Coordinates of C-alpha atoms (C1' of nucleotides) in Angstrom, one line a residue:
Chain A
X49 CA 97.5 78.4 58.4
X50 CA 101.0 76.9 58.5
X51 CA 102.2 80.1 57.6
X52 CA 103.9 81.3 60.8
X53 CA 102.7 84.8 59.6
X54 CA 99.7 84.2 59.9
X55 CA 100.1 81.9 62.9
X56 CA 101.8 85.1 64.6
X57 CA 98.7 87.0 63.3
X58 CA 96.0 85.2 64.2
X59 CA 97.0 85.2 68.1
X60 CA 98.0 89.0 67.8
X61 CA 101.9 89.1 67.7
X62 CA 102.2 91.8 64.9
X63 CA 101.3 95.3 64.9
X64 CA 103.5 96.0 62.0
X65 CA 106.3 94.4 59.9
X66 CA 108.4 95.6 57.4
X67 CA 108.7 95.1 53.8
X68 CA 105.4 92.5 54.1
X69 CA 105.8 90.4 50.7
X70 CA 109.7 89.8 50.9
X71 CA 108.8 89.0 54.8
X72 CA 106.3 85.9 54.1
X73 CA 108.6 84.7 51.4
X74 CA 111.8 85.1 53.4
X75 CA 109.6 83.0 56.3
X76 CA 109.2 80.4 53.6
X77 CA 112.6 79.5 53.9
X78 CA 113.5 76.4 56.4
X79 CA 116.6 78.4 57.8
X80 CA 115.0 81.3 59.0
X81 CA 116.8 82.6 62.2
X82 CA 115.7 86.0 64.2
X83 CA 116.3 87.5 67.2
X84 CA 115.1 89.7 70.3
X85 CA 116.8 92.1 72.1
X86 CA 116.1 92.1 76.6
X87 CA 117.3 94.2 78.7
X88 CA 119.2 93.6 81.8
X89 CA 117.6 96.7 83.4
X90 CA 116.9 94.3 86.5
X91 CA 117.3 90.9 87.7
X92 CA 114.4 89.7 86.2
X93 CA 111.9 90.0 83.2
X94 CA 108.0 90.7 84.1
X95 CA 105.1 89.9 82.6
X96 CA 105.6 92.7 79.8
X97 CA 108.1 90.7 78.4
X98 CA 105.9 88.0 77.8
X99 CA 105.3 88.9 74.7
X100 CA 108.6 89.1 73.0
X101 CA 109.7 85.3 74.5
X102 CA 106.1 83.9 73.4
X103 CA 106.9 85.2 69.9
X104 CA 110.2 83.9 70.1
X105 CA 108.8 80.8 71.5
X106 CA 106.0 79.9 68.7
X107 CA 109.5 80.8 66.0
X108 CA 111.1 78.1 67.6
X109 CA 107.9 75.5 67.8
X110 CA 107.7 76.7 64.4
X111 CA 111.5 75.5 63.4
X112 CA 113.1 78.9 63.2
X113 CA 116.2 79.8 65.2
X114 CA 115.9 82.7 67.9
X115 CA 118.6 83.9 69.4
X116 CA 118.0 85.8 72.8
X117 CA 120.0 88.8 72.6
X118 CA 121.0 90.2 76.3
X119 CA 121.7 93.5 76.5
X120 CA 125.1 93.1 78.4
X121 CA 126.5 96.3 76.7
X122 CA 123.3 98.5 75.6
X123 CA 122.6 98.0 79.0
X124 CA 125.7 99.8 80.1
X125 CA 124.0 102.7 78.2
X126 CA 119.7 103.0 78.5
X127 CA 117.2 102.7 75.8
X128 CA 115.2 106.2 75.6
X129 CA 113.0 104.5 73.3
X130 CA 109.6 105.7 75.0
X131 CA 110.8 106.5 78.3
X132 CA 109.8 110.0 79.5
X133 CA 112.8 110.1 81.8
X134 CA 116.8 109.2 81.6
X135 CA 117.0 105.9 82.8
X136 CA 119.1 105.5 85.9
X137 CA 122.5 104.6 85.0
X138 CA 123.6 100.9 85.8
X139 CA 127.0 99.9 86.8
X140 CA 128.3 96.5 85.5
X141 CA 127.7 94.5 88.5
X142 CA 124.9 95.1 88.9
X143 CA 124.1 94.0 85.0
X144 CA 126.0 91.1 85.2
X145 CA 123.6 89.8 88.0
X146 CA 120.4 90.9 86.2
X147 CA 122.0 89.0 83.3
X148 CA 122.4 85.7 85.4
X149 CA 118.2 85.9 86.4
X150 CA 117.4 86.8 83.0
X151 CA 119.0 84.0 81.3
X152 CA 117.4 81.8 83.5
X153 CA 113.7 82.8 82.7
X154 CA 114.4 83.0 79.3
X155 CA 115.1 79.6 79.2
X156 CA 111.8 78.5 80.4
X157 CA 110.2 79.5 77.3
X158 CA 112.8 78.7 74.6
X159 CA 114.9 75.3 74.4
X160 CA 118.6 76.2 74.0
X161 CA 119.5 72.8 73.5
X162 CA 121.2 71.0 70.7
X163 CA 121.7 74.2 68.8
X164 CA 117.8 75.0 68.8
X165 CA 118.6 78.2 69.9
X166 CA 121.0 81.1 70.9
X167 CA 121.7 83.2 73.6
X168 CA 123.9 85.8 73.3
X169 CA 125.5 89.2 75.2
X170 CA 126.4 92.1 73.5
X171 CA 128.7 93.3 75.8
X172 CA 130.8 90.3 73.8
X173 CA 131.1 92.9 71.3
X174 CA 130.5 96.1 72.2
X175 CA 132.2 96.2 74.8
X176 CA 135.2 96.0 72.6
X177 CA 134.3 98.9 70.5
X178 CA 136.6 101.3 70.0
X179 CA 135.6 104.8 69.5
X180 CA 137.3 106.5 66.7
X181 CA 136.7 103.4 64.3
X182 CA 133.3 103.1 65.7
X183 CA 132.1 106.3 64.3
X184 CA 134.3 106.4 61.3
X185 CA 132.3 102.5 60.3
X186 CA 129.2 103.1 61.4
X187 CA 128.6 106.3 62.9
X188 CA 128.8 107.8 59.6
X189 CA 125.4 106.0 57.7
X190 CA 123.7 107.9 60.6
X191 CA 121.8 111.1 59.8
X192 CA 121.3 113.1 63.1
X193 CA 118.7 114.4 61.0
X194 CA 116.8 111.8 60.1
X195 CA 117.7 110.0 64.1
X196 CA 116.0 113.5 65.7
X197 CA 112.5 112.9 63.9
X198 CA 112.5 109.3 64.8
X199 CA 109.2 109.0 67.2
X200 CA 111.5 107.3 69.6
X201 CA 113.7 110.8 70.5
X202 CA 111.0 113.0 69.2
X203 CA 109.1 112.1 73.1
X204 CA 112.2 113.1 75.2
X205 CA 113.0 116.0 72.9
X206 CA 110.1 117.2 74.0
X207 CA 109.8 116.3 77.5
X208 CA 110.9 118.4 80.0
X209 CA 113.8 115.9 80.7
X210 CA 115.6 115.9 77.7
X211 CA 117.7 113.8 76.2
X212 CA 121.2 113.3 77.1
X213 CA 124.2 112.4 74.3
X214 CA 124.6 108.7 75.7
X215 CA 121.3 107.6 75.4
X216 CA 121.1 109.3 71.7
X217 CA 123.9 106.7 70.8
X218 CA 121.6 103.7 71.6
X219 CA 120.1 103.8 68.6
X220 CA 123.8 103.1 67.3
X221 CA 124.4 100.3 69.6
X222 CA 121.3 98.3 68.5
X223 CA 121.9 98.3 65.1
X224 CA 125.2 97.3 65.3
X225 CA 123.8 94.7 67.3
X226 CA 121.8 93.4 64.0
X227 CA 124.5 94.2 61.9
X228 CA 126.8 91.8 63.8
X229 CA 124.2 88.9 64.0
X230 CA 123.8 89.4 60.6
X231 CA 127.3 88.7 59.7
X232 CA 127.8 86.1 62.0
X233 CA 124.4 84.3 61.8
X234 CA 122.5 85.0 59.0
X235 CA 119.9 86.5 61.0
X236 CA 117.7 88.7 59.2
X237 CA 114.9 89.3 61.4
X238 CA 114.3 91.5 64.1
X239 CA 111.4 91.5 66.3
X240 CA 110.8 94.0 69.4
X241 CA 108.1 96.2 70.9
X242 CA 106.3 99.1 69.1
X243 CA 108.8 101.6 70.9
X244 CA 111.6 99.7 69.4
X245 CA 110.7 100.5 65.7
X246 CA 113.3 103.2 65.5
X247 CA 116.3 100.9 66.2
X248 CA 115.3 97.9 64.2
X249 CA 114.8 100.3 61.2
X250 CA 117.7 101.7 62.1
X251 CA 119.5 98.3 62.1
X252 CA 117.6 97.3 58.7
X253 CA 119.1 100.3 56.9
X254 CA 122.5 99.6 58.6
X255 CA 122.6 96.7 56.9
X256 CA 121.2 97.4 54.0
X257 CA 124.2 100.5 53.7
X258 CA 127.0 98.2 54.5
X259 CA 126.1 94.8 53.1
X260 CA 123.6 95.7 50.8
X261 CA 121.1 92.7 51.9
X262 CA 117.6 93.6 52.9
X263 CA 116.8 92.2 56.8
X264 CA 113.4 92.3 58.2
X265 CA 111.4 93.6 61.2
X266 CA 108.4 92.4 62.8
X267 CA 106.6 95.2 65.0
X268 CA 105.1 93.7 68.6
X269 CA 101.9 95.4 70.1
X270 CA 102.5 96.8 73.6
X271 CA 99.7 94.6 75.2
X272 CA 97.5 96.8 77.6
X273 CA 94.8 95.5 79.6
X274 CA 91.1 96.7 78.1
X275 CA 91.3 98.9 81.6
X276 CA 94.1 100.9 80.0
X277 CA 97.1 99.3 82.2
X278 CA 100.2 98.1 80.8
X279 CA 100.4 94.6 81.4
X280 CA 102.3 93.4 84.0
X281 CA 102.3 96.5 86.8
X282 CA 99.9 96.3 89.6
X283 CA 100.2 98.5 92.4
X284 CA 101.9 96.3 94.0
X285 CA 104.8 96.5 91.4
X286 CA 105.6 94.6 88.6
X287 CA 104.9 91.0 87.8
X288 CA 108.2 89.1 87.7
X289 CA 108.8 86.0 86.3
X290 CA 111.2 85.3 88.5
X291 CA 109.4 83.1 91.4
X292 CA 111.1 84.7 93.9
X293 CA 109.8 88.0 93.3
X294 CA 106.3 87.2 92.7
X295 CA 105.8 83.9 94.0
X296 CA 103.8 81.6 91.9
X297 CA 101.0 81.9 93.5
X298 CA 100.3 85.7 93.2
X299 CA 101.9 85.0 89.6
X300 CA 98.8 82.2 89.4
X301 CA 96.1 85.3 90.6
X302 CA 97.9 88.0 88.6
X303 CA 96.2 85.9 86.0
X304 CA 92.7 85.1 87.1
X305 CA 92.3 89.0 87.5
X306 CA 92.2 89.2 84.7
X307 CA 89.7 91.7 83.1
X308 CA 87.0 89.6 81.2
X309 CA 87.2 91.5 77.9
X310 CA 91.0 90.6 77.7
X311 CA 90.5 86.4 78.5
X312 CA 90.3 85.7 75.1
X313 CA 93.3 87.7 74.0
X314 CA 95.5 86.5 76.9
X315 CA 95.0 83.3 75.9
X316 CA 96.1 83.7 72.7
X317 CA 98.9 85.1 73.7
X318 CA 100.0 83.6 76.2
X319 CA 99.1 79.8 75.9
X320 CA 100.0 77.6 73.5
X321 CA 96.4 76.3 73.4
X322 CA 95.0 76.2 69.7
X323 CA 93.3 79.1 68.5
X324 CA 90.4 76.8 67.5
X325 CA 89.4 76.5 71.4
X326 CA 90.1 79.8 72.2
X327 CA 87.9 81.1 69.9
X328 CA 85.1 79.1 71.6
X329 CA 86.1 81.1 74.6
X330 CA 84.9 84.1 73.2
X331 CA 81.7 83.2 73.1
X332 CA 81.4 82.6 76.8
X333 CA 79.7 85.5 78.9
X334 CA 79.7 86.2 82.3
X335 CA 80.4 84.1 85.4
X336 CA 81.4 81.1 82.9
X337 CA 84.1 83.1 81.6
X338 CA 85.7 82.1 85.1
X339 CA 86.6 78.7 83.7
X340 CA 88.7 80.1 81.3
X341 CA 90.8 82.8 83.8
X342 CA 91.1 79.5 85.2
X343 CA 92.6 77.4 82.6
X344 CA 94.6 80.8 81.7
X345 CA 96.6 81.1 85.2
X346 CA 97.2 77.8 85.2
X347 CA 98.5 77.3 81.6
X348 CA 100.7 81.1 81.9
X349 CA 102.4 79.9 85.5
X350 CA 102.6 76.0 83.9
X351 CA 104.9 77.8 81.6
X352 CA 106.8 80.0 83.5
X353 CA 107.1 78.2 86.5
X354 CA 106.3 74.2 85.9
X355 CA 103.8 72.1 86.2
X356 CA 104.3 71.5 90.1
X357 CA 104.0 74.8 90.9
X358 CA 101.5 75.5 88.5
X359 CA 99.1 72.6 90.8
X360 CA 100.2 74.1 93.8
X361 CA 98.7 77.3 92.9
X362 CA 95.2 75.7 91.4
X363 CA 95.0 73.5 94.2
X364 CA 95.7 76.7 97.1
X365 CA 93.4 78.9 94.5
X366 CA 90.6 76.1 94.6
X367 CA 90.9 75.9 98.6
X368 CA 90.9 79.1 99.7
X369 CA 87.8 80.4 97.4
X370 CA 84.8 79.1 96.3
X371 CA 85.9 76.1 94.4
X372 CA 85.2 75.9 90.5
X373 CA 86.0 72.6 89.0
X374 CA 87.0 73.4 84.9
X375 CA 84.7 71.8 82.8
X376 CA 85.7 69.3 80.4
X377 CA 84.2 71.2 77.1
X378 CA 86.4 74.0 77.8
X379 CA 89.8 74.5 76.4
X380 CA 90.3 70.6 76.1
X381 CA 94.1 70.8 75.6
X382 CA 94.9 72.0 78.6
X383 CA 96.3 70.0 81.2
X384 CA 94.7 71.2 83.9
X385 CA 93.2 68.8 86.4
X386 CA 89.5 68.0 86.0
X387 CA 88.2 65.4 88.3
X388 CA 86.5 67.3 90.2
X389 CA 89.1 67.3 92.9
X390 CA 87.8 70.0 94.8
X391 CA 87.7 71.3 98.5
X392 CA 86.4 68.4 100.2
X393 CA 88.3 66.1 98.2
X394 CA 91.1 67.8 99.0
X395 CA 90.8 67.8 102.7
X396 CA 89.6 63.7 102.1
X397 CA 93.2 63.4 100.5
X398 CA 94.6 65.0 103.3
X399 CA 93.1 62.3 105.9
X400 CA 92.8 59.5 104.5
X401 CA 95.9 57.5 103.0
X402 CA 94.9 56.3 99.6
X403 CA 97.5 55.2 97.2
X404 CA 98.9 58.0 95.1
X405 CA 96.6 59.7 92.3
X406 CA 98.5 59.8 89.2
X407 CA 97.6 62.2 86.9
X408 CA 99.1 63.2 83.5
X409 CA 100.3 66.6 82.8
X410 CA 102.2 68.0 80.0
X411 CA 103.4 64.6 78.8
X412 CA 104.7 63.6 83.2
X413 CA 103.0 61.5 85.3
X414 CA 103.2 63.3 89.0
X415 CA 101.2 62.2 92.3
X416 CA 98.6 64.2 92.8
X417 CA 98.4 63.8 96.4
X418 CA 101.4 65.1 97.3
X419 CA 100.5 68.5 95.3
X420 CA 97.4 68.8 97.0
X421 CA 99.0 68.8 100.0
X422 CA 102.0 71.2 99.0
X423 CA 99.5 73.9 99.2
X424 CA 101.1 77.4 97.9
X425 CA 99.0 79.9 100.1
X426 CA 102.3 82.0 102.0
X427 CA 102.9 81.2 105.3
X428 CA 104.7 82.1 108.7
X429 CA 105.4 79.5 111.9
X430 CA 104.9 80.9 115.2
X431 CA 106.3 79.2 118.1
X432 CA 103.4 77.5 120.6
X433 CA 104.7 79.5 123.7
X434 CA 104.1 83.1 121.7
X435 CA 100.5 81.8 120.7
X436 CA 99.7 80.6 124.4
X437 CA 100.6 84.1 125.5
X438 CA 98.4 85.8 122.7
X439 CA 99.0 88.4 120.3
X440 CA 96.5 91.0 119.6
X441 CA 95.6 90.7 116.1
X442 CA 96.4 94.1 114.3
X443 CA 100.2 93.2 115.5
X444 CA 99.8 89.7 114.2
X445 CA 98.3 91.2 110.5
X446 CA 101.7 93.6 110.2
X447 CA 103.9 90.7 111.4
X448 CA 102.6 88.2 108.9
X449 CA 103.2 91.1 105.9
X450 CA 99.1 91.2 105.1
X451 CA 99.1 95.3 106.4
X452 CA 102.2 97.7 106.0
X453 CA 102.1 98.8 109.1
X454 CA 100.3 98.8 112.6
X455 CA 97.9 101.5 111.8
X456 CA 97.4 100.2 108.4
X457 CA 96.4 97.2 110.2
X458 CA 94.2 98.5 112.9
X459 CA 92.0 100.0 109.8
X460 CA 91.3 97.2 108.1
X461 CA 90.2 95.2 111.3
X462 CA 88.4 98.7 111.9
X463 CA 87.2 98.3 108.4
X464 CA 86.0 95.0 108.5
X465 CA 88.3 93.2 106.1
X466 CA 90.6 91.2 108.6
X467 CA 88.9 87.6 108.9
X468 CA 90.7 85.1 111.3
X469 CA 89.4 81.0 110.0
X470 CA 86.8 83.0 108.1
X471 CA 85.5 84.7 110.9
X472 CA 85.4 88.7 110.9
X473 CA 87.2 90.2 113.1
X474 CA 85.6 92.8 115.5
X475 CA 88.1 94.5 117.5
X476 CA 91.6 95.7 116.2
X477 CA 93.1 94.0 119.6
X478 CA 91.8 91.0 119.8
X479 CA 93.9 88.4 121.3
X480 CA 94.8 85.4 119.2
X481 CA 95.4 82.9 121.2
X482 CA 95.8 78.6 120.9
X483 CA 92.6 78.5 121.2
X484 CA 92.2 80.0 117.5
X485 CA 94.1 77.3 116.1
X486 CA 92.1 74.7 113.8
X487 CA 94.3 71.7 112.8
X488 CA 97.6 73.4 113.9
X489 CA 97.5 76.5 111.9
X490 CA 95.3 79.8 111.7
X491 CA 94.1 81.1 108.8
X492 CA 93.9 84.8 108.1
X493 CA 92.6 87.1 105.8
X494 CA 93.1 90.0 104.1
X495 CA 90.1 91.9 102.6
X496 CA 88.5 88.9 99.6
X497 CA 92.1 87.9 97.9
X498 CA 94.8 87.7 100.6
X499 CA 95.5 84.7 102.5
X500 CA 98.0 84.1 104.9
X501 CA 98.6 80.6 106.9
X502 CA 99.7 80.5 110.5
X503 CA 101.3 77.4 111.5
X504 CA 102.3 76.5 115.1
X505 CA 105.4 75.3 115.7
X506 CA 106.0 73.2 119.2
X507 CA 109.0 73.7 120.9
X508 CA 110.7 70.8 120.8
Chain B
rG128 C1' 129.5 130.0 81.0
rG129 C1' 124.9 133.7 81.4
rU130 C1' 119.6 134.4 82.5
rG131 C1' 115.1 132.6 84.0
rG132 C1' 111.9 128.6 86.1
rG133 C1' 111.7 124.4 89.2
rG134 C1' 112.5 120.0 93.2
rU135 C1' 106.0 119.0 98.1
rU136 C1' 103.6 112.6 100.8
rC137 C1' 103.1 106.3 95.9
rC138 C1' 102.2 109.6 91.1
rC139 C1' 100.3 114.4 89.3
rG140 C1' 99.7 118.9 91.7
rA141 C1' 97.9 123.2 95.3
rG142 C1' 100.2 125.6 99.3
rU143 C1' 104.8 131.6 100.0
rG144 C1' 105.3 132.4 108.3
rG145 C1' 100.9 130.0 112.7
rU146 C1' 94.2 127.6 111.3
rC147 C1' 99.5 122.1 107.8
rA148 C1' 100.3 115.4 108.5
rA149 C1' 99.7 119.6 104.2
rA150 C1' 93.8 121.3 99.2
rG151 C1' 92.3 118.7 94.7
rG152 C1' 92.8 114.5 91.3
rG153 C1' 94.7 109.7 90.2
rA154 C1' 96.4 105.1 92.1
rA155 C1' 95.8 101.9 96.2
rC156 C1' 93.2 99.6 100.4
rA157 C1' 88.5 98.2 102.9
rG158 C1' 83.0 97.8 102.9
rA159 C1' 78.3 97.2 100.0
rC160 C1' 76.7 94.9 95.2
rU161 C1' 79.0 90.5 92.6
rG162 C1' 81.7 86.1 89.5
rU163 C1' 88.6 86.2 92.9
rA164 C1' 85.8 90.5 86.5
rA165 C1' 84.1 95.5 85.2
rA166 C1' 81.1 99.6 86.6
rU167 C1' 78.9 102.1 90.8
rC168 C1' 78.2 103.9 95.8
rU169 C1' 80.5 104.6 100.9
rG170 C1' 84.8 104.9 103.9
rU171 C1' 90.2 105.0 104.6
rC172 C1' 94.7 106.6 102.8
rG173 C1' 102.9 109.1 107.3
rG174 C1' 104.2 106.4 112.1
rC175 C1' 103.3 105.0 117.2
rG176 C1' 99.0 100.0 122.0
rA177 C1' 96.7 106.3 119.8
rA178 C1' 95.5 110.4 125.2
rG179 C1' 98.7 112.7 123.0
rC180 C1' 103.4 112.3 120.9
rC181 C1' 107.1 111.6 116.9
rU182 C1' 108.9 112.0 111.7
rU183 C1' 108.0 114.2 106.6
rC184 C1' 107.8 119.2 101.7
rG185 C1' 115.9 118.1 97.3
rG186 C1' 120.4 118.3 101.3
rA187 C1' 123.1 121.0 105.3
rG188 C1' 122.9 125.2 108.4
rG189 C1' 120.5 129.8 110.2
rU190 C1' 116.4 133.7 111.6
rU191 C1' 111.8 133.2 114.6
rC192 C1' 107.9 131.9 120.3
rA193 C1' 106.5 129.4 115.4
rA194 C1' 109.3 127.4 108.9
rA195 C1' 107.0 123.4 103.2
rU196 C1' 106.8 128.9 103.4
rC197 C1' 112.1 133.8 105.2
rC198 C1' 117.9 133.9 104.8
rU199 C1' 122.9 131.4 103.5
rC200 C1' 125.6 127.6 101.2
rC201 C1' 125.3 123.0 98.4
rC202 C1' 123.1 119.1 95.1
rC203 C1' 119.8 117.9 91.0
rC204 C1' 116.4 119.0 86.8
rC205 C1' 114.3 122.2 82.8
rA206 C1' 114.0 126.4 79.2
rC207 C1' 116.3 130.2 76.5
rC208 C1' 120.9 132.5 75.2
rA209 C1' 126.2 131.6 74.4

RNA sequence: GGUGGGGUUCCCGAGUGGUCAAAGGGAACAGACUGUAAAUCUGUCGGCGAAGCCUUCGGAGGUUCAAAUCCUCCCCCCACCA
């Protein structure tokens, strides 16, 4: 099992790779480096991304090189690859930006220091492409032919949308793209999504045309959820990885919704727990599956966000619902805390001033105290004066962002889903006054999963 | 360039002068049941301190007591032909 094939099997990387044999003997080799392609199509990755940067992350644990290609330039012209509609053009600005937020998240997941990895734009190069020579040196190993059957077009061909000349040329773009990191270095492996499998054969037989050198391409499922979803899109919108656009928090219960049949999966994917204790997991049924969606969110936002953020979300998750302390049997490796620090604890912590708790996660020691008390649930101030005056409580629930709207908040306090310290509300106008307030702040509710923290602010 | 078909609320999609804040489905939200899961059942699903009023059917004008619906111009998409 040190094979990383298999490695990348066993967790369910690969839907498909090419050329198999020469593929497991080219990964043999010590100086294996291979890339991934992401696209600045906004200003940050989501969760369906996840995918490509674990695989690229388990390459690098394994001792490959990655280099995270950003799509500076293909940007500039829209992947069709199973879209049913023409992307909105982008301008450059707007790229550039996306680029900056992109680069960012990447690096949380792959270690560009000393060398260990690259990241690249390929608007370094493509931009400088020249037209004339362009299609006279590459232009020409491209059958139209063979480029129209490719399951990528084939969709928009189709489609009532069609398929405009700019994005047929993307296909171009991309394997130039693996062409030039060939060259420059030695990169012979591509890996990308299931829709991407048109370009990176594309890019394989580029190079194969030109520098008569066989390159490789490993195939990534599109992960759905065992409801149907793609990953990563909630009604809401998407999951971003960027903490400002889902906080870490909602990033934390993106994950412990997660539907029980796809636990086990999930964390295969997207942990670097060994597959030893996940494979306990799937024996787990029921309510004690919990423990695990537990261990997931906290391990996924450890990852993408840190370990501080990834407490304050257990810690804000363990307060505000019933609290379920991780047993030690499952998933040992994780870090996650296990002392039984639950809600009463927690509010004991608060009060009382003990020395700090020291705890050890991912290799740090950090006080536990003060993350218990940086609790993660959002929140809004209100000034004392405004509270002593009252607000009636369906203003207060579109204020605070928990309803859309003032009638959108006046039915679900009609509803019965508004909860003020816990305690239904009864009356849409209810006015919340100081006398609501239960160690300075007010806590309301919306519906079983949405919390939102009312502190008071004095004047002074 | 020609001919034809389209653009309706978050999405799909019905509606061709008043009964239209607009059928139906999906998504979503809330309640019940639960385990912060799934399934199921029930309710809600433009905005407004809610009586009533205001804004919405690609955009701008017009006809009419009355326009998503009729007319004019414009924008965008698709198919076929060139």
């Amino acid at each position: 099992m040190n094979n990383i094939i298999d490695i990348l099997y066993e967790r369910g990387f690969i839907e498909n790779t090419t050329h198999d044999k020469e593929l497991s003997r080219y990964l043999e080799d010590e100086n294996v480096t291979c890339y991934i392609g992401f696209d600045p199509t906004a200003s940050s990755l989501h969760v369906g991304s996840l995918v490509p940067l674990m695989s690229l992350a388990y390459m690098q644990k394994h001792g490959y090189r990655p280099i995270a290609l950003i799509g500076g330039g293909t940007g500039l012209v829209g992947d069709p690859s199973g879209k049913t509609e023409t992307r909105q053009l982008l301008n450059s600005e707007i790229i550039e930006e996306n680029i900056c937020g992109i680069k960012e998240q990447i690096s949380r997941f792959i270690d560009f220091s000393e060398g260990k990895a690259i990241l690249l734009n390929n608007a370094d190069w493509l931009s400088q492409l020249r037209y004339i020579p362009f299609l006279r040196d590459i232009g020409r190993h491209f059958s139209v032919n063979r480029m129209i059957k490719a399951e990528s077009y084939k969709m928009r061909l189709k489609a009532e949308e069609g398929l405009n000349f700019i994005e047929f040329n993307y296909m171009l773009l991309q394997s130039y793209d693996f062409l030039k990191l060939f060259d420059k270095y030695g990169c012979r492996l591509q890996l990308g999504g299931s829709d991407q499998w048109g370009n990176i054969v594309a890019g394989i037989d580029l190079v194969r045309r030109m520098r008569h050198e066989t390159t490789f391409g490993i195939i990534l499922p599109l992960i759905t959820t065992s409801s149907g979803e793609k990953m990563g899109k909630t009604a809401k919108g998407s999951v971003w990885l960027d903490s400002k656009r889902t906080k870490p928090n909602l990033y934390y219960q993106y994950w412990i919704n997660t539907d029980d049949r796809d636990v086990a999966r999930f964390l295969a994917l997207f942990t670097f727990l060994p597959m030893v204790e996940i494979k306990k997991i799937e024996k787990l049924s029921g309510a004690d599956l919990n423990s695990a969606k537990t261990v997931l969110a906290f391990e996924a936002t450890l990852i993408a966000h840190g370990d501080k953020e990834a407490l304050k979300a257990y810690h804000s998750a363990q307060s505000n619902f019933v609290p379920r302390p991780v047993p030690k049997e499952i998933l040992p490796s994780s870090s996650i805390p296990r002392n039984g620090m639950e809600r009463e604890d927690i509010s004991a912590y608060m009060n009382a001033t003990l020395p700090p708790i020291r705890a050890e996660i991912k290799g740090r020691v950090v006080d536990l105290k003060t993350e218990i008390m940086a609790d993660s649930t959002p929140c809004t101030y209100i000034n004392e004066d405004q509270l002593k005056a009252g607000i009636p409580a369906f203003k207060l629930y579109h204020m605070v962002g928990l309803a859309n709207s003032g009638s959108a908040s006046r039915r679900l306090i009609a509803q019965g889903g508004a909860y003020l310290n816990g305690k239904r509300l009864e009356l849409f106008d209810y006015l919340i006054t100081d006398s609501d307030v239960d160690n300075m702040e007010i806590l309301l509710r919306a519906g079983k999963k949405r919390f939102h923290k009312l502190k008071v602010k004095n004047n002074n």
